[in-house]
């Protein structure tokens, strides 16, 4: 519904700048504005730029000595604030210090911020929940 309201709004702006509203003018230099608005419409309606990335949060369960997924959601960022990550997983530290992070960027490269003994476990957990 939000896209339809945006589409109607942009179409009214385009028609306001069209030649129908400027009958007495000798020039029509509105092709540039029409191109910008058409680009915005195609970007919003067809979702050309894919700025979605997944976020996961794993909490530590001490009685099972394992991490379980608590939250998993997709986040959409604007073009200028794109973090260039496809997946960001956060694992709770069982000792209460800084949490462990696993990120996968757009090229498929893994960045793990955790101890070496947990790398294999965290990779399996993230791959299982993708």
PDB file of C-alpha atoms in Angstrom:
ATOM      1  CA  UNK A   1       0.000   0.000   0.000  1.00  0.00           C
ATOM      2  CA  UNK A   2       2.898   2.305   0.758  1.00  0.00           C
ATOM      3  CA  UNK A   3       4.317   1.856  -2.740  1.00  0.00           C
ATOM      4  CA  UNK A   4       0.989   2.694  -4.363  1.00  0.00           C
ATOM      5  CA  UNK A   5       0.682   5.919  -2.372  1.00  0.00           C
ATOM      6  CA  UNK A   6       4.245   6.839  -3.324  1.00  0.00           C
ATOM      7  CA  UNK A   7       3.511   6.019  -6.974  1.00  0.00           C
ATOM      8  CA  UNK A   8       0.425   8.265  -7.019  1.00  0.00           C
ATOM      9  CA  UNK A   9       2.372  11.075  -5.348  1.00  0.00           C
ATOM     10  CA  UNK A  10       5.194  10.910  -7.893  1.00  0.00           C
ATOM     11  CA  UNK A  11       2.804  10.733 -10.844  1.00  0.00           C
ATOM     12  CA  UNK A  12       1.017  13.888  -9.691  1.00  0.00           C
ATOM     13  CA  UNK A  13       4.341  15.690  -9.389  1.00  0.00           C
ATOM     14  CA  UNK A  14       5.354  14.565 -12.885  1.00  0.00           C
ATOM     15  CA  UNK A  15       2.091  15.770 -14.380  1.00  0.00           C
ATOM     16  CA  UNK A  16       2.456  19.087 -12.551  1.00  0.00           C
ATOM     17  CA  UNK A  17       5.769  19.644 -14.345  1.00  0.00           C
ATOM     18  CA  UNK A  18       4.448  18.499 -17.706  1.00  0.00           C
ATOM     19  CA  UNK A  19       3.554  20.657 -20.664  1.00  0.00           C
ATOM     20  CA  UNK A  20      -0.150  20.668 -19.716  1.00  0.00           C
ATOM     21  CA  UNK A  21       0.554  23.068 -16.861  1.00  0.00           C
ATOM     22  CA  UNK A  22       2.837  25.298 -18.969  1.00  0.00           C
ATOM     23  CA  UNK A  23       0.736  26.254 -21.963  1.00  0.00           C
ATOM     24  CA  UNK A  24       2.074  29.799 -22.251  1.00  0.00           C
ATOM     25  CA  UNK A  25       5.797  28.941 -21.929  1.00  0.00           C
ATOM     26  CA  UNK A  26       7.945  28.703 -25.032  1.00  0.00           C
ATOM     27  CA  UNK A  27      10.409  26.241 -23.507  1.00  0.00           C
ATOM     28  CA  UNK A  28       9.939  22.797 -22.046  1.00  0.00           C
ATOM     29  CA  UNK A  29      13.030  21.724 -20.147  1.00  0.00           C
ATOM     30  CA  UNK A  30      11.384  19.201 -17.880  1.00  0.00           C
ATOM     31  CA  UNK A  31      12.952  16.064 -19.345  1.00  0.00           C
ATOM     32  CA  UNK A  32      15.638  16.083 -16.663  1.00  0.00           C
ATOM     33  CA  UNK A  33      13.099  16.180 -13.809  1.00  0.00           C
ATOM     34  CA  UNK A  34      10.952  13.548 -15.477  1.00  0.00           C
ATOM     35  CA  UNK A  35      13.990  11.266 -15.748  1.00  0.00           C
ATOM     36  CA  UNK A  36      14.830  11.717 -12.075  1.00  0.00           C
ATOM     37  CA  UNK A  37      11.274  10.967 -10.985  1.00  0.00           C
ATOM     38  CA  UNK A  38      11.069   7.961 -13.311  1.00  0.00           C
ATOM     39  CA  UNK A  39      14.280   6.632 -11.756  1.00  0.00           C
ATOM     40  CA  UNK A  40      12.827   7.041  -8.268  1.00  0.00           C
ATOM     41  CA  UNK A  41       9.649   5.236  -9.317  1.00  0.00           C
ATOM     42  CA  UNK A  42      11.527   2.301 -10.832  1.00  0.00           C
ATOM     43  CA  UNK A  43      13.805   2.141  -7.801  1.00  0.00           C
ATOM     44  CA  UNK A  44      10.922   2.053  -5.294  1.00  0.00           C
ATOM     45  CA  UNK A  45       8.368  -0.021  -7.174  1.00  0.00           C
ATOM     46  CA  UNK A  46      10.654  -2.662  -8.664  1.00  0.00           C
ATOM     47  CA  UNK A  47      13.175  -2.609  -5.774  1.00  0.00           C
ATOM     48  CA  UNK A  48      16.208  -2.468  -8.072  1.00  0.00           C
ATOM     49  CA  UNK A  49      18.771  -1.769  -5.376  1.00  0.00           C
ATOM     50  CA  UNK A  50      18.998  -4.708  -3.029  1.00  0.00           C
ATOM     51  CA  UNK A  51      20.072  -3.323   0.335  1.00  0.00           C
ATOM     52  CA  UNK A  52      18.585  -6.073   2.438  1.00  0.00           C
ATOM     53  CA  UNK A  53      20.720  -7.860   4.963  1.00  0.00           C
ATOM     54  CA  UNK A  54      19.915 -10.469   7.559  1.00  0.00           C
ATOM     55  CA  UNK A  55      20.547 -10.030  11.247  1.00  0.00           C
ATOM     56  CA  UNK A  56      20.634 -12.919  13.692  1.00  0.00           C
ATOM     57  CA  UNK A  57      21.030 -12.984  17.448  1.00  0.00           C
ATOM     58  CA  UNK A  58      22.081 -16.139  19.279  1.00  0.00           C
ATOM     59  CA  UNK A  59      21.832 -16.422  23.043  1.00  0.00           C
ATOM     60  CA  UNK A  60      23.930 -18.797  25.138  1.00  0.00           C
ATOM     61  CA  UNK A  61      22.109 -21.601  26.981  1.00  0.00           C
ATOM     62  CA  UNK A  62      24.381 -22.738  29.843  1.00  0.00           C
ATOM     63  CA  UNK A  63      22.454 -25.907  30.703  1.00  0.00           C
ATOM     64  CA  UNK A  64      22.920 -27.156  27.110  1.00  0.00           C
ATOM     65  CA  UNK A  65      26.353 -25.523  26.635  1.00  0.00           C
ATOM     66  CA  UNK A  66      25.206 -24.235  23.259  1.00  0.00           C
ATOM     67  CA  UNK A  67      23.897 -21.170  21.442  1.00  0.00           C
ATOM     68  CA  UNK A  68      20.267 -20.974  20.297  1.00  0.00           C
ATOM     69  CA  UNK A  69      18.816 -18.485  17.867  1.00  0.00           C
ATOM     70  CA  UNK A  70      16.604 -15.853  19.504  1.00  0.00           C
ATOM     71  CA  UNK A  71      15.951 -13.312  16.757  1.00  0.00           C
ATOM     72  CA  UNK A  72      16.232 -13.475  13.003  1.00  0.00           C
ATOM     73  CA  UNK A  73      15.063 -10.621  10.811  1.00  0.00           C
ATOM     74  CA  UNK A  74      15.828  -8.838   7.572  1.00  0.00           C
ATOM     75  CA  UNK A  75      16.828  -5.209   7.668  1.00  0.00           C
ATOM     76  CA  UNK A  76      16.524  -2.771   4.768  1.00  0.00           C
ATOM     77  CA  UNK A  77      18.932   0.166   4.698  1.00  0.00           C
ATOM     78  CA  UNK A  78      18.939   3.244   2.450  1.00  0.00           C
ATOM     79  CA  UNK A  79      21.410   3.417  -0.429  1.00  0.00           C
ATOM     80  CA  UNK A  80      23.787   5.841   1.285  1.00  0.00           C
ATOM     81  CA  UNK A  81      23.930   3.888   4.570  1.00  0.00           C
ATOM     82  CA  UNK A  82      24.435   0.434   3.098  1.00  0.00           C
ATOM     83  CA  UNK A  83      26.744  -1.550   5.355  1.00  0.00           C
ATOM     84  CA  UNK A  84      27.730  -3.926   2.531  1.00  0.00           C
ATOM     85  CA  UNK A  85      26.952  -6.983   4.630  1.00  0.00           C
ATOM     86  CA  UNK A  86      24.562  -9.699   3.642  1.00  0.00           C
ATOM     87  CA  UNK A  87      24.509 -11.467   7.009  1.00  0.00           C
ATOM     88  CA  UNK A  88      25.362 -10.220  10.493  1.00  0.00           C
ATOM     89  CA  UNK A  89      25.183 -12.772  13.300  1.00  0.00           C
ATOM     90  CA  UNK A  90      25.759 -11.875  16.943  1.00  0.00           C
ATOM     91  CA  UNK A  91      26.586 -14.541  19.499  1.00  0.00           C
ATOM     92  CA  UNK A  92      26.207 -13.824  23.199  1.00  0.00           C
ATOM     93  CA  UNK A  93      29.424 -14.202  25.172  1.00  0.00           C
ATOM     94  CA  UNK A  94      28.907 -16.692  28.029  1.00  0.00           C
ATOM     95  CA  UNK A  95      31.375 -14.815  30.259  1.00  0.00           C
ATOM     96  CA  UNK A  96      29.572 -11.483  29.944  1.00  0.00           C
ATOM     97  CA  UNK A  97      32.238  -9.670  27.943  1.00  0.00           C
ATOM     98  CA  UNK A  98      31.933  -8.314  24.404  1.00  0.00           C
ATOM     99  CA  UNK A  99      29.743 -10.445  22.127  1.00  0.00           C
ATOM    100  CA  UNK A 100      31.100 -12.458  19.199  1.00  0.00           C
ATOM    101  CA  UNK A 101      30.235 -11.366  15.644  1.00  0.00           C
ATOM    102  CA  UNK A 102      30.120 -13.243  12.354  1.00  0.00           C
ATOM    103  CA  UNK A 103      29.604 -11.245   9.158  1.00  0.00           C
ATOM    104  CA  UNK A 104      29.316 -12.298   5.540  1.00  0.00           C
ATOM    105  CA  UNK A 105      29.836  -9.519   2.994  1.00  0.00           C
ATOM    106  CA  UNK A 106      28.355  -9.211  -0.503  1.00  0.00           C
ATOM    107  CA  UNK A 107      31.205 -11.219  -2.039  1.00  0.00           C
ATOM    108  CA  UNK A 108      30.669 -14.174   0.297  1.00  0.00           C
ATOM    109  CA  UNK A 109      33.747 -13.579   2.453  1.00  0.00           C
ATOM    110  CA  UNK A 110      33.455 -14.477   6.125  1.00  0.00           C
ATOM    111  CA  UNK A 111      34.727 -12.247   8.917  1.00  0.00           C
ATOM    112  CA  UNK A 112      34.689 -13.879  12.332  1.00  0.00           C
ATOM    113  CA  UNK A 113      35.337 -11.988  15.529  1.00  0.00           C
ATOM    114  CA  UNK A 114      35.560 -14.886  17.953  1.00  0.00           C
ATOM    115  CA  UNK A 115      38.094 -17.344  19.453  1.00  0.00           C
ATOM    116  CA  UNK A 116      39.589 -19.872  17.045  1.00  0.00           C
ATOM    117  CA  UNK A 117      38.029 -22.838  18.846  1.00  0.00           C
ATOM    118  CA  UNK A 118      34.517 -21.499  18.109  1.00  0.00           C
ATOM    119  CA  UNK A 119      34.986 -20.664  14.402  1.00  0.00           C
ATOM    120  CA  UNK A 120      33.746 -24.000  13.087  1.00  0.00           C
ATOM    121  CA  UNK A 121      30.748 -24.060  15.437  1.00  0.00           C
ATOM    122  CA  UNK A 122      29.668 -20.519  14.556  1.00  0.00           C
ATOM    123  CA  UNK A 123      29.992 -21.125  10.823  1.00  0.00           C
ATOM    124  CA  UNK A 124      27.741 -24.184  11.089  1.00  0.00           C
ATOM    125  CA  UNK A 125      25.161 -22.279  13.153  1.00  0.00           C
ATOM    126  CA  UNK A 126      25.005 -19.409  10.661  1.00  0.00           C
ATOM    127  CA  UNK A 127      24.840 -21.668   7.601  1.00  0.00           C
ATOM    128  CA  UNK A 128      22.075 -23.716   9.206  1.00  0.00           C
ATOM    129  CA  UNK A 129      19.936 -20.632   9.861  1.00  0.00           C
ATOM    130  CA  UNK A 130      20.327 -18.904   6.472  1.00  0.00           C
TER     131      UNK A 130
END
